[in-house]
Amino acid sequence: IYLCGLAHGPKSLTESIAQASAAAARASTLLSKRQIELEPRIAQVVDENCDGCAYCIEPCPYKAVTLLEYMREGTVRKTVEVDESKCKGCGVCQATCPKKGIRIKGFTLDQLAAMVRATLEE
């Protein structure tokens, strides 16, 4: 979505036309590509933190997180697995995990905290 003209804020007709032209140019650049590659925003398990508590499974609205049990050194261990085809990157799993065992690619807790700090500084 590209805002321009009076949708962007009060301005003269000349400014509105100039902004509309710039917005159209940006949109045409994007639309001229045969294919648009998007960075996937999906959940990713942090193996060293995930203890298989499964707090992230039930809240997932897309049912993209499942519990796995496996044997390691004669002990049954648990972890979660993300079905990338179902995950929409909403972040509910990250918000519910008490151990920081699952995160959204591109949205680490440090990045989210920095965004909140920047917003509060304004």
C-alpha positions as protocol buffer text, in pm:
chain_id: "A"
residue {
  index: 1
  type: ILE
  ca { x: 0 y: 0 z: 0 }
}
residue {
  index: 2
  type: TYR
  ca { x: 142 y: 333 z: -104 }
}
residue {
  index: 3
  type: LEU
  ca { x: -5 y: 646 z: 51 }
}
residue {
  index: 4
  type: CYS
  ca { x: 9 y: 969 z: -140 }
}
residue {
  index: 5
  type: GLY
  ca { x: -174 y: 1296 z: -181 }
}
residue {
  index: 6
  type: LEU
  ca { x: -439 y: 1386 z: 73 }
}
residue {
  index: 7
  type: ALA
  ca { x: -446 y: 1028 z: 203 }
}
residue {
  index: 8
  type: HIS
  ca { x: -95 y: 1095 z: 331 }
}
residue {
  index: 9
  type: GLY
  ca { x: -176 y: 1434 z: 481 }
}
residue {
  index: 10
  type: PRO
  ca { x: -284 y: 1787 z: 392 }
}
residue {
  index: 11
  type: LYS
  ca { x: -101 y: 1926 z: 87 }
}
residue {
  index: 12
  type: SER
  ca { x: -149 y: 2121 z: -231 }
}
residue {
  index: 13
  type: LEU
  ca { x: -265 y: 1976 z: -562 }
}
residue {
  index: 14
  type: THR
  ca { x: 86 y: 2004 z: -708 }
}
residue {
  index: 15
  type: GLU
  ca { x: 237 y: 1813 z: -415 }
}
residue {
  index: 16
  type: SER
  ca { x: -38 y: 1550 z: -438 }
}
residue {
  index: 17
  type: ILE
  ca { x: 33 y: 1492 z: -808 }
}
residue {
  index: 18
  type: ALA
  ca { x: 409 y: 1465 z: -745 }
}
residue {
  index: 19
  type: GLN
  ca { x: 353 y: 1216 z: -465 }
}
residue {
  index: 20
  type: ALA
  ca { x: 109 y: 1014 z: -676 }
}
residue {
  index: 21
  type: SER
  ca { x: 365 y: 994 z: -955 }
}
residue {
  index: 22
  type: ALA
  ca { x: 633 y: 872 z: -714 }
}
residue {
  index: 23
  type: ALA
  ca { x: 398 y: 614 z: -561 }
}
residue {
  index: 24
  type: ALA
  ca { x: 304 y: 486 z: -906 }
}
residue {
  index: 25
  type: ALA
  ca { x: 673 y: 453 z: -997 }
}
residue {
  index: 26
  type: ARG
  ca { x: 745 y: 251 z: -681 }
}
residue {
  index: 27
  type: ALA
  ca { x: 445 y: 26 z: -743 }
}
residue {
  index: 28
  type: SER
  ca { x: 535 y: -31 z: -1109 }
}
residue {
  index: 29
  type: THR
  ca { x: 889 y: -132 z: -1011 }
}
residue {
  index: 30
  type: LEU
  ca { x: 747 y: -398 z: -782 }
}
residue {
  index: 31
  type: LEU
  ca { x: 481 y: -515 z: -1028 }
}
residue {
  index: 32
  type: SER
  ca { x: 722 y: -536 z: -1323 }
}
residue {
  index: 33
  type: LYS
  ca { x: 901 y: -835 z: -1167 }
}
residue {
  index: 34
  type: ARG
  ca { x: 792 y: -1179 z: -1283 }
}
residue {
  index: 35
  type: GLN
  ca { x: 825 y: -1315 z: -933 }
}
residue {
  index: 36
  type: ILE
  ca { x: 838 y: -1156 z: -591 }
}
residue {
  index: 37
  type: GLU
  ca { x: 1048 y: -1332 z: -331 }
}
residue {
  index: 38
  type: LEU
  ca { x: 937 y: -1283 z: 24 }
}
residue {
  index: 39
  type: GLU
  ca { x: 1150 y: -1357 z: 325 }
}
residue {
  index: 40
  type: PRO
  ca { x: 969 y: -1630 z: 513 }
}
residue {
  index: 41
  type: ARG
  ca { x: 849 y: -1522 z: 855 }
}
residue {
  index: 42
  type: ILE
  ca { x: 814 y: -1859 z: 1017 }
}
residue {
  index: 43
  type: ALA
  ca { x: 882 y: -2005 z: 1358 }
}
residue {
  index: 44
  type: GLN
  ca { x: 1215 y: -2170 z: 1421 }
}
residue {
  index: 45
  type: VAL
  ca { x: 1297 y: -2401 z: 1713 }
}
residue {
  index: 46
  type: VAL
  ca { x: 1601 y: -2307 z: 1922 }
}
residue {
  index: 47
  type: ASP
  ca { x: 1717 y: -2660 z: 2004 }
}
residue {
  index: 48
  type: GLU
  ca { x: 1943 y: -2566 z: 2296 }
}
residue {
  index: 49
  type: ASN
  ca { x: 1652 y: -2388 z: 2472 }
}
residue {
  index: 50
  type: CYS
  ca { x: 1353 y: -2608 z: 2385 }
}
residue {
  index: 51
  type: ASP
  ca { x: 1278 y: -2862 z: 2658 }
}
residue {
  index: 52
  type: GLY
  ca { x: 958 y: -2995 z: 2500 }
}
residue {
  index: 53
  type: CYS
  ca { x: 723 y: -2832 z: 2753 }
}
residue {
  index: 54
  type: ALA
  ca { x: 470 y: -2796 z: 2467 }
}
residue {
  index: 55
  type: TYR
  ca { x: 329 y: -2461 z: 2588 }
}
residue {
  index: 56
  type: CYS
  ca { x: 355 y: -2336 z: 2229 }
}
residue {
  index: 57
  type: ILE
  ca { x: 145 y: -2612 z: 2069 }
}
residue {
  index: 58
  type: GLU
  ca { x: -209 y: -2538 z: 2185 }
}
residue {
  index: 59
  type: PRO
  ca { x: -208 y: -2160 z: 2126 }
}
residue {
  index: 60
  type: CYS
  ca { x: -89 y: -2193 z: 1763 }
}
residue {
  index: 61
  type: PRO
  ca { x: -390 y: -2089 z: 1550 }
}
residue {
  index: 62
  type: TYR
  ca { x: -247 y: -2269 z: 1245 }
}
residue {
  index: 63
  type: LYS
  ca { x: -164 y: -2600 z: 1420 }
}
residue {
  index: 64
  type: ALA
  ca { x: 189 y: -2568 z: 1285 }
}
residue {
  index: 65
  type: VAL
  ca { x: 372 y: -2681 z: 1601 }
}
residue {
  index: 66
  type: THR
  ca { x: 388 y: -3046 z: 1708 }
}
residue {
  index: 67
  type: LEU
  ca { x: 564 y: -3234 z: 1987 }
}
residue {
  index: 68
  type: LEU
  ca { x: 837 y: -3485 z: 1905 }
}
residue {
  index: 69
  type: GLU
  ca { x: 980 y: -3751 z: 2133 }
}
residue {
  index: 70
  type: TYR
  ca { x: 1317 y: -3910 z: 2060 }
}
residue {
  index: 71
  type: MET
  ca { x: 1582 y: -4122 z: 2232 }
}
residue {
  index: 72
  type: ARG
  ca { x: 1922 y: -3979 z: 2313 }
}
residue {
  index: 73
  type: GLU
  ca { x: 2175 y: -4162 z: 2525 }
}
residue {
  index: 74
  type: GLY
  ca { x: 1906 y: -4402 z: 2648 }
}
residue {
  index: 75
  type: THR
  ca { x: 1675 y: -4123 z: 2762 }
}
residue {
  index: 76
  type: VAL
  ca { x: 1346 y: -4014 z: 2608 }
}
residue {
  index: 77
  type: ARG
  ca { x: 1367 y: -3646 z: 2520 }
}
residue {
  index: 78
  type: LYS
  ca { x: 1110 y: -3403 z: 2386 }
}
residue {
  index: 79
  type: THR
  ca { x: 1119 y: -3107 z: 2152 }
}
residue {
  index: 80
  type: VAL
  ca { x: 880 y: -2930 z: 1920 }
}
residue {
  index: 81
  type: GLU
  ca { x: 881 y: -2918 z: 1542 }
}
residue {
  index: 82
  type: VAL
  ca { x: 739 y: -2647 z: 1315 }
}
residue {
  index: 83
  type: ASP
  ca { x: 556 y: -2737 z: 994 }
}
residue {
  index: 84
  type: GLU
  ca { x: 683 y: -2456 z: 769 }
}
residue {
  index: 85
  type: SER
  ca { x: 399 y: -2506 z: 522 }
}
residue {
  index: 86
  type: LYS
  ca { x: 141 y: -2427 z: 792 }
}
residue {
  index: 87
  type: CYS
  ca { x: 326 y: -2157 z: 988 }
}
residue {
  index: 88
  type: LYS
  ca { x: 227 y: -1797 z: 914 }
}
residue {
  index: 89
  type: GLY
  ca { x: 480 y: -1635 z: 1148 }
}
residue {
  index: 90
  type: CYS
  ca { x: 220 y: -1482 z: 1381 }
}
residue {
  index: 91
  type: GLY
  ca { x: 449 y: -1513 z: 1686 }
}
residue {
  index: 92
  type: VAL
  ca { x: 200 y: -1666 z: 1930 }
}
residue {
  index: 93
  type: CYS
  ca { x: 436 y: -1958 z: 1994 }
}
residue {
  index: 94
  type: GLN
  ca { x: 728 y: -1724 z: 2067 }
}
residue {
  index: 95
  type: ALA
  ca { x: 516 y: -1523 z: 2308 }
}
residue {
  index: 96
  type: THR
  ca { x: 406 y: -1832 z: 2503 }
}
residue {
  index: 97
  type: CYS
  ca { x: 743 y: -2006 z: 2533 }
}
residue {
  index: 98
  type: PRO
  ca { x: 893 y: -1953 z: 2881 }
}
residue {
  index: 99
  type: LYS
  ca { x: 1236 y: -2089 z: 2778 }
}
residue {
  index: 100
  type: LYS
  ca { x: 1293 y: -1887 z: 2456 }
}
residue {
  index: 101
  type: GLY
  ca { x: 1285 y: -2221 z: 2275 }
}
residue {
  index: 102
  type: ILE
  ca { x: 1105 y: -2097 z: 1965 }
}
residue {
  index: 103
  type: ARG
  ca { x: 1137 y: -1773 z: 1773 }
}
residue {
  index: 104
  type: ILE
  ca { x: 1018 y: -1609 z: 1454 }
}
residue {
  index: 105
  type: LYS
  ca { x: 1289 y: -1565 z: 1190 }
}
residue {
  index: 106
  type: GLY
  ca { x: 1369 y: -1197 z: 1167 }
}
residue {
  index: 107
  type: PHE
  ca { x: 1199 y: -1115 z: 1498 }
}
residue {
  index: 108
  type: THR
  ca { x: 1427 y: -1211 z: 1784 }
}
residue {
  index: 109
  type: LEU
  ca { x: 1336 y: -1090 z: 2132 }
}
residue {
  index: 110
  type: ASP
  ca { x: 1624 y: -839 z: 2117 }
}
residue {
  index: 111
  type: GLN
  ca { x: 1490 y: -697 z: 1789 }
}
residue {
  index: 112
  type: LEU
  ca { x: 1138 y: -671 z: 1930 }
}
residue {
  index: 113
  type: ALA
  ca { x: 1268 y: -500 z: 2245 }
}
residue {
  index: 114
  type: ALA
  ca { x: 1463 y: -253 z: 2031 }
}
residue {
  index: 115
  type: MET
  ca { x: 1147 y: -172 z: 1832 }
}
residue {
  index: 116
  type: VAL
  ca { x: 954 y: -109 z: 2155 }
}
residue {
  index: 117
  type: ARG
  ca { x: 1233 y: 113 z: 2293 }
}
residue {
  index: 118
  type: ALA
  ca { x: 1247 y: 313 z: 1969 }
}
residue {
  index: 119
  type: THR
  ca { x: 870 y: 361 z: 1975 }
}
residue {
  index: 120
  type: LEU
  ca { x: 875 y: 478 z: 2336 }
}
residue {
  index: 121
  type: GLU
  ca { x: 1155 y: 728 z: 2262 }
}
residue {
  index: 122
  type: GLU
  ca { x: 943 y: 906 z: 2001 }
}
